[in-house]
Amino acid sequence: MEDALTLLIVDDDDVDRQAARRALARSDLATTIIEASDSTAALQELRRGAFDCILLDYRLPGSTGLELLRQIRGLGVNTPVIMLTGQGDEQIAVELIKAGAADYIAKSRLSPERLSNSIRQTLRVYRAEQQAARAETQRRQAELRLRQHERLLATTLKSIGDAVIATDEQGRVTFINAAAEALTGWSAREAQGQPLAAVLPLAEAATGASVAQPTSATDEHLIRDAWLRTRDGRSVPIASHSAPIRNDDGAPVGAVVVLRDMSARMRSEERLRLLAELSRLLIDTFDYRQHLQQVVNLIVPRYADWCAIDVLLADGRRHRLAGAPALEAPPVANASATPASLGPARVINSGQTEYIAQLSEAQRAALAELAVPPELKLHSWICVPLMVRDQVRGAISFARARAAAAYDADDVAFAEEIARRTAHAVDNALLYQQAQDAVQARDAFLSIAAHELKTPLTSLLGYAELLHRRLTRNPVAEERELRLLNVIVDQTRRLNRLIGVLFDLSRLQTGQFTIARSPLDVVALTARIIGEVQPTLERHQLHFAPPATPIYIIGDDLRLEQVLQNLLQNAVKYSPNGGTIDVSLTQHHDWVRLVVRDQGMGIPAEALPNIFRRFYRAANAERRNDGGMGVGLYVAQQIVELHGGHIDVESVEGRGSTFTVWLPLAPSEARAER
Ligand code: ADP
């Protein structure tokens, strides 16, 4: 059943209202009826509640139904209005309809059917109109949303950094955003309708083979590293993602490709790699000069077409430490000569980075003195001071030849980072150089001093000993004078030994330390030395059981005596409480092994690896303050090695030490042994 319709009857005539009411009551419509007898009452009712339909008398007191109709519409009330007209009002029916009335019924023909038909028809039309209006509103809203969405999309595509290109089903470009225009070099107008492969020619990074273009038929597709050939012939590293565009039925109607320029990422990755390699090189440095050359070699061509490291020497001269590509460099330039307008000399003076994105001819000419290979026409230039502890130690220069690869502000920061890391290595190189110079000077002094002292001392000792012998034989010699002479002889001998050591050291340093080579029996040699040393010892016993047969080696008996003497003296010196010192000689295949074992203070574990180094003394020996120089074992090792042998030590602090010398047997002996 239909819901009851709420109707408003507006008529000043009671009879007419009753007639309408009756007709409605007799009609097949269910209705609730409100009545109003004039315009004011009608408008009041309309403000109070909603009606499905209004029956409006054309003639109202002081007004017309037409006027009221206009007022009602003026209020924004769309309720359908059926006009009730009297005799002669039909002529204005058209006007009424124009003003928004849905229908009109002559009062004279008012019947239940006529009324119900008119109301039904009116409501049907009204509802249809309402529905259409709603549909229209929805369509408008949808359109608005679509337009907004399109604007959002267009703005997004315009402002994102990624390049976006869309194609139709045939793979022809239908859309290209600003980033894609910039990346490919194609303007939107030119690209429109072009095959995608023309606008976006891609090649595989690894092989250079061209990459198939995504089509509407291709599924989602990711390319991580490919090169895009731009319209102006550049190659740009890119990553891309493409996907088909589908219609509502899921059928592909085109494709969209999103591309990202990977140059910046690749550049920063490459820089990180370069820095990491540089750091590895710079940490692991001993021969700094060679490493700095490697640093320069690493930088060219990855970061520069030309690179050089210049340092400031202590005497104020500038020195090219490393350069690439290498060219006969001016080895030393005087920093205080004509002040350079640019270049390392100026940077070393000013301590300020020098950066020129594009060198002028005059600037290029000013750089000519840098020994840049003439075929390199430098375009862009950075020179950074190498600072250590706020002191300029030199400068590192970078230059690029290609205009397309001109340095930018980013490069300057990177160059300064390289300089920071290199500066310490340069500092070390300079210190190392100074240390080398100092060592050389010391060796030269040692050599001269030893030579100059040796001759007078030899004669001094000779005469002192002669005097000593004579005085000893003289029965009237004074006891006191004899004692004084004893001291002179002892001290001169001691001085002689020291100078002997200096002499050895100097000769070892200058490569003049040689050994005689003749067959000798180490058993006899050892026994003789033991026999000589034992009587001089008070608190130590030497224990040696010589092998029954001689053991021959080829060597220098004086030098080997020096080795054994040193081992025995150490064994005595570092066993302050006395004790047994075991010496043994054994033969093992082609080798003879000499062992000297004491039960003395031993050697701390941390000192063991250094014990054969020049001037090295273990802490427990150093504390004894016995005037040792830490040279004996160094010389002993050199002598043993010159014999083709080697020397080892085993020791536990507090439990004694064992020194073992291995020497090769004389070849005939070795053969006989076999
Ligand atoms: P020096 O004895 O003049 O110091 P050496 O070169 O002969 O120089 O020995 C180097 C160092 O090795 C000594 O200072 C000492 O620390 C250690 N050393 C050598 N021989 C022994 C030993 N037998 N026992 C303990 N320490 C020893």
XYZ file of C-alpha atoms and ligand atoms in Angstrom, residues 566 570-571 573-574 598 601-603 611 616-618 621 628-634 657 659, ligand 1:
50
model
C 129.089 -12.941 23.077
C 125.645 -12.826 28.062
C 125.044 -16.164 29.810
C 126.193 -11.446 32.686
C 122.512 -12.372 32.853
C 122.094 -20.699 31.207
C 117.194 -14.294 34.715
C 115.752 -15.212 31.318
C 114.023 -12.918 28.848
C 116.086 -9.566 21.052
C 117.423 -3.492 21.799
C 117.649 -4.446 25.466
C 114.961 -6.257 27.486
C 118.514 -6.236 31.477
C 125.312 -3.003 27.645
C 124.480 -1.475 24.280
C 122.137 -4.098 22.853
C 124.351 -4.656 19.845
C 126.085 -8.000 20.530
C 123.206 -10.278 19.516
C 122.485 -8.190 16.439
C 117.773 -18.783 28.358
C 120.536 -19.743 22.456
P 123.694 -6.305 25.668
O 123.959 -7.567 26.389
O 124.879 -5.434 25.501
O 122.513 -5.565 26.173
P 123.045 -8.060 23.427
O 122.744 -7.734 22.029
O 124.126 -9.047 23.653
O 123.290 -6.677 24.142
O 121.736 -8.608 24.071
C 120.538 -7.922 23.849
C 119.597 -8.155 25.014
O 119.188 -9.513 25.041
C 120.162 -7.924 26.366
O 120.105 -6.561 26.732
C 119.285 -8.778 27.253
O 118.093 -8.100 27.501
C 118.959 -9.935 26.365
N 119.818 -11.117 26.587
C 120.829 -11.558 25.816
N 121.347 -12.709 26.307
C 120.647 -12.989 27.412
C 120.680 -14.060 28.377
N 121.546 -15.047 28.276
N 119.778 -14.032 29.398
C 118.894 -13.023 29.501
N 118.809 -11.998 28.612
C 119.670 -11.987 27.587
